Amino acid sequence: MLRITELRLPIDHPPESLRAAIVRRLALAPEQLADFTVFRRGYDARKGLNFVYTVDCSLNDVAAEADVLRRFADDRHVGPTPDMHYRFVARAPEGAPRPLVVGFGPCGIFAALVLAQMGFRPLVLERGKTVRERAKDTWRLWRGHELDPESNVQFGEGGAGTFSDGKLHSQIKDPKHHGRKVLTEFVRAGAPEEILYLGKPHIGTFRLVSMVEKMRAEIESLGGEIRFRARVDDLLIEDGHVRGVILADGAEIRADHIILALGHSARDTFEMLHRRGVFMEPKPFSVGFRIEHPQALIDRARLGKYAGHPLMGAADYKLVHHAGNGRAVYSFCMCPGGTVVAATSEAGRVVTNGMSQYSRAEHNANAGIVVGITPTDYPGGPLAGIALQRTLEARAFDLGGGNYDAPVQRVGDFLAGRPSTAPGEVAPSYKPGVRYTNLASALPDYAIAAIREAIPAFARQIPGFDMHDAVLTGVETRTSSPLRIRRGDDLQSVNVRGLYPAGEGAGYAGGILSAGVDGIRAAEAVARMIVGADEIAALT
Ligand SMILES: Cc1cc2nc3c(=O)[nH]c(=O)nc-3n(C[C@H](O)[C@H](O)[C@H](O)COP(=O)(O)OP(=O)(O)OC[C@H]3O[C@@H](n4cnc5c(N)ncnc54)[C@H](O)[C@@H]3O)c2cc1C
């Protein structure tokens, strides 16, 4: 196979011209090109609007491929296709012990899936409900101001990213093709194939629901088991080694290998782990607001005359500003053509986040505008970040009127330091509802000052970003885990053997893709421990 990078074609090129472009680029006779697949497609709007392809192609005979490699030896955009296959590290031996996976978000799903595919029959314990039941509970908050603390946007089958935009970009390096494995499994479960090659793929919330169900079915068909409404409330630790868990209903389950894939909102579980002495430390995270603009404004700024072009879709943005008070302000989890969602898992608190459907066709664009904070802002040990999150979320609940409506403010009023009293041109999308107010007391003063400085600075990159009627909705507090459960090179807790903290909650991932990758790595670490390094070395 040969790989060509940087192959440019105008975005409205007919499909067959890609084949012709490959033939031309490699100076082949047309019949020599047997087949090709698109490995990546991005776009470049600098000189006209072009798709920029990376393609893998096979020729009709090996000698012709060798000839191309010789002719293009000095051309860095033509070469052999690298091997992208994910390989399992082990096979489960007969009678292998059954590992536990706690949590069935992307990290737990991929940990369980890969364990099952290797022949270990994992038992998954998930505190929430199946994804369909959970969707109904989540809608009860969004439509009816009614929160179920065990079944919501954060908790339940699929984890935190189920009701999301399903963005799958990640900056992680991928030498062992874990990221590719995640994307490939998503496609097998029903994601559009384009996620394998688009530069910034996304799935949208609607499909994620059925994909999660398909992945559960595969784990079960391989001998795994998933128990819902099974909240882990305690750990059994003997002589520095975990030996099992105790569930909320008092049931005890023994296991010597436990992957903790808890997500960043399992505050009660973090408290329990801390009480049990599992080593953890505070970690930086970010707090801020969601901002909403008309999507058309973002499209105009990012795509110029190509705004609204059907092949371009709704435009996104990524912004950073270093404020005079030393704080970094940045856009977080931008959702083109999406909605702002109520994302609390605790009673008496308001938390925002964003989601989109695959079509990204809603009227508004939204993103978190958040300020980086560090443990010096919340001294007091590993759980102090959670205490700060709770304080801010409770304040937002009060500012919103105490019924899960969110506090909102028009950007012009926020910048001028006066309360908003009525809606403007941009209608907030947060459900169940909003209350116009002054957000100045919703975050620490340094964060408010930094955001006040950042918004006009962002408007220099996206004209109109500071439009008077853009809407800020408070508060965005669950940007990542406020703590890290320390683990060693073997991915086990540094002081409790057999415990594998993984994913976003443990501080090792920051999104769906990276959480899935970390789940695979945790599964591999468990397999290595069970099978033994010598056996594995003999296999490879
Ligand atoms: C609204 C929203 C939109 C998002 N959009 C995107 C996006 O577009 N792209 C992206 O990459 N990321 C997005 N994210 C972030 C992404 O969802 C997370 O990074 C990812 O889900 C983390 O995966 P995880 O498996 O580590 O944790 P989680 O997905 O949080 O899963 C943890 C699971 O553990 C369970 N659990 C917790 N405690 C216990 C216990 N004691 N016993 C049993 N089970 C327990 C929970 O119920 C949960 O199901 C979004 C998040 C939200 C909330």
Tab-separated table of N, CA and C and ligand atoms in Angstrom, residues 102-108 125-128 153-161 163-168 230-232 261-264 266 269 333 341 343 353-355 502-505 510-513 515, ligand 1:
chain	number	residue	atom	x	y	z
A	102	VAL	N	-15.528	-0.595	36.798
A	102	VAL	CA	-16.527	0.245	37.463
A	102	VAL	C	-16.762	1.475	36.594
A	103	GLY	N	-17.977	1.602	36.088
A	103	GLY	CA	-18.328	2.727	35.214
A	103	GLY	C	-18.402	2.279	33.770
A	104	PHE	N	-19.457	2.724	33.068
A	104	PHE	CA	-19.656	2.311	31.677
A	104	PHE	C	-19.790	3.540	30.777
A	105	GLY	N	-18.850	4.492	30.966
A	105	GLY	CA	-18.667	5.579	30.008
A	105	GLY	C	-17.658	5.114	28.968
A	106	PRO	N	-17.151	6.021	28.116
A	106	PRO	CA	-16.213	5.582	27.071
A	106	PRO	C	-15.030	4.799	27.614
A	107	CYS	N	-14.495	5.199	28.766
A	107	CYS	CA	-13.341	4.481	29.313
A	107	CYS	C	-13.742	3.061	29.708
A	108	GLY	N	-14.828	2.926	30.475
A	108	GLY	CA	-15.273	1.600	30.910
A	108	GLY	C	-15.733	0.744	29.743
A	125	LEU	N	-19.817	-2.754	36.437
A	125	LEU	CA	-20.767	-2.229	37.416
A	125	LEU	C	-21.010	-0.758	37.101
A	126	GLU	N	-22.226	-0.413	36.786
A	126	GLU	CA	-22.568	0.960	36.410
A	126	GLU	C	-23.685	1.461	37.324
A	127	ARG	N	-23.461	2.613	37.941
A	127	ARG	CA	-24.439	3.108	38.923
A	127	ARG	C	-25.758	3.548	38.273
A	128	GLY	N	-25.683	4.009	37.014
A	128	GLY	CA	-26.873	4.532	36.352
A	128	GLY	C	-27.666	3.436	35.651
A	153	VAL	N	-27.259	13.412	32.879
A	153	VAL	CA	-26.264	13.636	31.817
A	153	VAL	C	-24.906	13.019	32.161
A	154	GLN	N	-24.597	12.928	33.440
A	154	GLN	CA	-23.283	12.406	33.843
A	154	GLN	C	-23.299	10.897	34.088
A	155	PHE	N	-24.391	10.375	34.629
A	155	PHE	CA	-24.414	8.992	35.113
A	155	PHE	C	-25.361	8.115	34.295
A	156	GLY	N	-24.883	6.946	33.936
A	156	GLY	CA	-25.697	5.972	33.228
A	156	GLY	C	-24.923	5.419	32.042
A	157	GLU	N	-25.528	4.425	31.393
A	157	GLU	CA	-24.856	3.751	30.284
A	157	GLU	C	-24.389	4.756	29.222
A	158	GLY	N	-23.121	4.680	28.861
A	158	GLY	CA	-22.560	5.597	27.853
A	158	GLY	C	-21.748	6.708	28.478
A	159	GLY	N	-21.983	6.961	29.776
A	159	GLY	CA	-21.195	7.960	30.486
A	159	GLY	C	-21.536	9.378	30.081
A	160	ALA	N	-20.609	10.286	30.382
A	160	ALA	CA	-20.894	11.719	30.259
A	160	ALA	C	-21.045	12.178	28.809
A	161	GLY	N	-20.424	11.456	27.882
A	161	GLY	CA	-20.434	11.983	26.515
A	161	GLY	C	-21.616	11.527	25.670
A	163	PHE	N	-24.882	12.350	25.741
A	163	PHE	CA	-25.697	13.467	25.245
A	163	PHE	C	-24.732	14.600	24.951
A	164	SER	N	-24.064	14.521	23.806
A	164	SER	CA	-22.980	15.457	23.524
A	164	SER	C	-22.938	15.718	22.036
A	165	ASP	N	-21.921	16.469	21.635
A	165	ASP	CA	-21.693	16.683	20.215
A	165	ASP	C	-20.993	15.456	19.622
A	166	GLY	N	-20.379	14.670	20.516
A	166	GLY	CA	-19.646	13.503	20.040
A	166	GLY	C	-18.425	13.870	19.212
A	167	LYS	N	-17.791	14.980	19.585
A	167	LYS	CA	-16.532	15.337	18.899
A	167	LYS	C	-15.495	14.284	19.243
A	168	LEU	N	-14.696	13.921	18.255
A	168	LEU	CA	-13.740	12.857	18.516
A	168	LEU	C	-12.313	13.280	18.261
A	230	ALA	N	-25.882	-0.384	39.811
A	230	ALA	CA	-24.939	-1.109	40.667
A	230	ALA	C	-23.834	-0.137	41.077
A	231	ARG	N	-24.141	0.721	42.035
A	231	ARG	CA	-23.167	1.739	42.447
A	231	ARG	C	-22.163	1.144	43.429
A	232	VAL	N	-20.887	1.328	43.136
A	232	VAL	CA	-19.831	0.869	44.043
A	232	VAL	C	-19.689	1.899	45.160
A	261	ALA	N	-13.298	3.407	36.241
A	261	ALA	CA	-13.541	4.318	35.113
A	261	ALA	C	-14.717	5.221	35.471
A	262	LEU	N	-14.502	6.065	36.478
A	262	LEU	CA	-15.613	6.722	37.185
A	262	LEU	C	-16.143	7.995	36.556
A	263	GLY	N	-15.345	8.647	35.706
A	263	GLY	CA	-15.765	9.957	35.221
A	263	GLY	C	-15.512	11.024	36.272
A	264	HIS	N	-15.655	12.303	35.837
A	264	HIS	CA	-15.251	13.384	36.752
A	264	HIS	C	-16.332	13.804	37.743
A	266	ALA	N	-18.100	11.644	39.832
A	266	ALA	CA	-18.370	10.639	40.883
A	266	ALA	C	-17.820	11.129	42.222
A	269	THR	N	-17.870	8.857	45.219
A	269	THR	CA	-16.914	7.741	45.101
A	269	THR	C	-15.487	8.236	45.365
A	333	CYS	N	-14.927	22.717	24.405
A	333	CYS	CA	-16.013	21.854	23.934
A	333	CYS	C	-17.016	22.657	23.099
A	341	VAL	N	-26.769	22.469	27.495
A	341	VAL	CA	-27.571	21.502	28.259
A	341	VAL	C	-27.322	21.608	29.751
A	343	ALA	N	-26.385	19.976	32.973
A	343	ALA	CA	-25.512	18.815	33.135
A	343	ALA	C	-25.191	18.511	34.597
A	353	ASN	N	-23.173	22.527	29.921
A	353	ASN	CA	-22.297	21.881	28.950
A	353	ASN	C	-22.994	22.063	27.600
A	354	GLY	N	-22.487	21.424	26.540
A	354	GLY	CA	-23.119	21.617	25.231
A	354	GLY	C	-23.261	20.314	24.482
A	355	MET	N	-24.251	20.265	23.580
A	355	MET	CA	-24.386	19.078	22.722
A	355	MET	C	-24.912	19.488	21.348
A	502	ALA	N	-8.572	4.974	35.823
A	502	ALA	CA	-8.451	5.241	34.384
A	502	ALA	C	-9.488	6.274	33.950
A	503	GLY	N	-9.244	6.838	32.782
A	503	GLY	CA	-10.217	7.733	32.167
A	503	GLY	C	-10.204	9.129	32.761
A	504	GLU	N	-11.284	9.848	32.495
A	504	GLU	CA	-11.327	11.271	32.847
A	504	GLU	C	-11.369	11.502	34.359
A	505	GLY	N	-12.131	10.686	35.072
A	505	GLY	CA	-12.287	10.917	36.501
A	505	GLY	C	-10.979	10.757	37.247
A	510	GLY	N	-9.360	13.465	28.610
A	510	GLY	CA	-10.122	14.708	28.555
A	510	GLY	C	-11.045	14.708	27.365
A	511	GLY	N	-11.841	13.692	27.222
A	511	GLY	CA	-12.770	13.630	26.098
A	511	GLY	C	-13.093	12.186	25.783
A	512	ILE	N	-14.020	11.993	24.866
A	512	ILE	CA	-14.515	10.652	24.552
A	512	ILE	C	-13.388	9.769	24.017
A	513	LEU	N	-12.655	10.301	23.031
A	513	LEU	CA	-11.623	9.489	22.379
A	513	LEU	C	-10.506	9.136	23.362
A	515	ALA	N	-10.605	9.077	26.566
A	515	ALA	CA	-11.097	8.193	27.631
A	515	ALA	C	-11.174	6.753	27.112
B	1	LIG	C1	-22.872	17.331	27.823
B	1	LIG	C2	-21.469	16.850	27.560
B	1	LIG	C3	-20.939	16.988	26.285
B	1	LIG	C4	-19.653	16.519	25.997
B	1	LIG	N1	-19.203	16.610	24.722
B	1	LIG	C5	-18.041	16.005	24.388
B	1	LIG	C6	-17.620	15.940	23.041
B	1	LIG	O1	-18.296	16.422	22.120
B	1	LIG	N2	-16.436	15.334	22.772
B	1	LIG	C7	-15.664	14.792	23.763
B	1	LIG	O2	-14.598	14.241	23.466
B	1	LIG	N3	-16.045	14.833	25.045
B	1	LIG	C8	-17.206	15.415	25.384
B	1	LIG	N4	-17.609	15.434	26.686
B	1	LIG	C9	-16.699	14.878	27.697
B	1	LIG	C10	-16.762	13.356	27.672
B	1	LIG	O3	-18.085	12.975	27.817
B	1	LIG	C11	-15.905	12.767	28.765
B	1	LIG	O4	-14.585	13.205	28.580
B	1	LIG	C12	-15.938	11.240	28.732
B	1	LIG	O5	-17.256	10.778	28.793
B	1	LIG	C13	-15.124	10.670	29.883
B	1	LIG	O6	-15.243	9.288	29.830
B	1	LIG	P1	-15.062	8.367	31.112
B	1	LIG	O7	-15.471	7.015	30.700
B	1	LIG	O8	-13.719	8.576	31.685
B	1	LIG	O9	-16.099	8.942	32.189
B	1	LIG	P2	-17.682	9.086	32.093
B	1	LIG	O10	-18.117	9.179	30.698
B	1	LIG	O11	-18.038	10.180	33.010
B	1	LIG	O12	-18.246	7.700	32.658
B	1	LIG	C14	-18.142	7.353	34.009
B	1	LIG	C15	-19.239	6.354	34.345
B	1	LIG	O13	-18.977	5.828	35.658
B	1	LIG	C16	-20.203	5.679	36.343
B	1	LIG	N5	-19.915	5.711	37.790
B	1	LIG	C17	-19.442	6.741	38.518
B	1	LIG	N6	-19.286	6.373	39.808
B	1	LIG	C18	-19.665	5.078	39.893
B	1	LIG	C19	-19.748	4.154	40.967
B	1	LIG	N7	-19.397	4.488	42.221
B	1	LIG	N8	-20.196	2.902	40.713
B	1	LIG	C20	-20.564	2.532	39.461
B	1	LIG	N9	-20.526	3.389	38.404
B	1	LIG	C21	-20.062	4.646	38.613
B	1	LIG	C22	-21.036	6.869	35.877
B	1	LIG	O14	-22.409	6.633	36.039
B	1	LIG	C23	-20.621	6.991	34.402
B	1	LIG	O15	-21.495	6.292	33.552
B	1	LIG	C24	-18.876	15.913	27.019
B	1	LIG	C25	-19.411	15.785	28.316
B	1	LIG	C26	-20.682	16.243	28.589
B	1	LIG	C27	-21.247	16.096	29.970
